[in-house]
Amino acid sequence: MIVERRFGDHAVLVEEHLEGDEVSLLALCDGERAVALAPARDYKRIGDGDAGPNTGGMGAFSPVPEVGPELVEELVATVHQPVVDEMARRGTPFQGVLYAGLMLTSDGPRVLEFNVRFGDPETQAVLPRLRSDLLDALERAARPGGLAGLELEWDPRSAVTVVLASRGYPGEPETGDAISGLDAVGGEVEVTHAGTAAGPAGEVLTAGGRVLNVTALGDDAARARAAAYAAADMIDFEGKQLRRDIAGVPV
Ligand code: GLY
């Protein structure tokens, strides 16, 4: 690539190979300070064991056991807060959600990416655990300095989200298939729609690559994932794809 200039006469960016565990840490920002949401872990590849191509995310869980409150504080102080401070210094204060995708390496945390939005599917696993009023927190973030004194309360239980994707995803997803079993899901399971549409008779059809998110709460990650997979298995459509190793070994 470099010697033969295979991509033409362009600069080549060499990136450090990072090994470790990924964590997504989102923070609400009010232009002055960053307040962390609960950490989550996302699963980006299509297949179990991180096989196959990258996707928009095939599942998530929260909390992340190795990312306790002290590490969260450290991450916000070293990753999110400096961004908020620098944006304010430049006269362009940032108010909103700052998403940091992080790799926890043996040399310490490293930033993989920033987004200025909620993460998908992390949010599906994080927000069901939020016990504080989300609207109040968002309104406070919209006021300069409005997050002062905010302490978010979290449900100590675990949440696991399993994404149901359509046949062909992430390449060329096929759509228009009828989805069955949505009414059978109950209990502490939340099904959020991502790529669905209403059919002519009111039936629910697949209408995108990632179709549904199935999120369950449980007293621990094992119970949450058992409930999430039980619900995910009740829902069906032609060519349904899901990872079986979200938050644990394949089930
Ligand atoms: N889960 C990755 C993202 O929202 O970009």
mmCIF file of C-alpha atoms in Angstrom, residues 46 52-56 165-173 209 241:
data_model
loop_
_atom_site.group_PDB
_atom_site.id
_atom_site.type_symbol
_atom_site.label_atom_id
_atom_site.label_comp_id
_atom_site.label_asym_id
_atom_site.label_seq_id
_atom_site.Cartn_x
_atom_site.Cartn_y
_atom_site.Cartn_z
ATOM 1 C CA ILE A 46 -22.816 -10.430 12.868
ATOM 2 C CA GLY A 52 -18.154 -12.110 10.149
ATOM 3 C CA PRO A 53 -18.664 -8.532 9.032
ATOM 4 C CA ASN A 54 -19.367 -5.520 11.200
ATOM 5 C CA THR A 55 -22.948 -4.445 11.774
ATOM 6 C CA GLY A 56 -24.645 -1.555 13.477
ATOM 7 C CA ALA A 165 -31.841 -8.900 12.076
ATOM 8 C CA SER A 166 -33.197 -9.759 8.669
ATOM 9 C CA ARG A 167 -31.882 -12.237 6.139
ATOM 10 C CA GLY A 168 -28.938 -10.794 4.184
ATOM 11 C CA TYR A 169 -27.996 -8.226 6.832
ATOM 12 C CA PRO A 170 -25.494 -6.510 6.956
ATOM 13 C CA GLY A 171 -25.034 -6.892 3.194
ATOM 14 C CA GLU A 172 -28.341 -6.562 1.401
ATOM 15 C CA PRO A 173 -31.150 -7.121 3.883
ATOM 16 C CA GLY A 209 -31.550 -4.730 8.395
ATOM 17 C CA GLN A 241 -30.664 -13.700 12.354
#
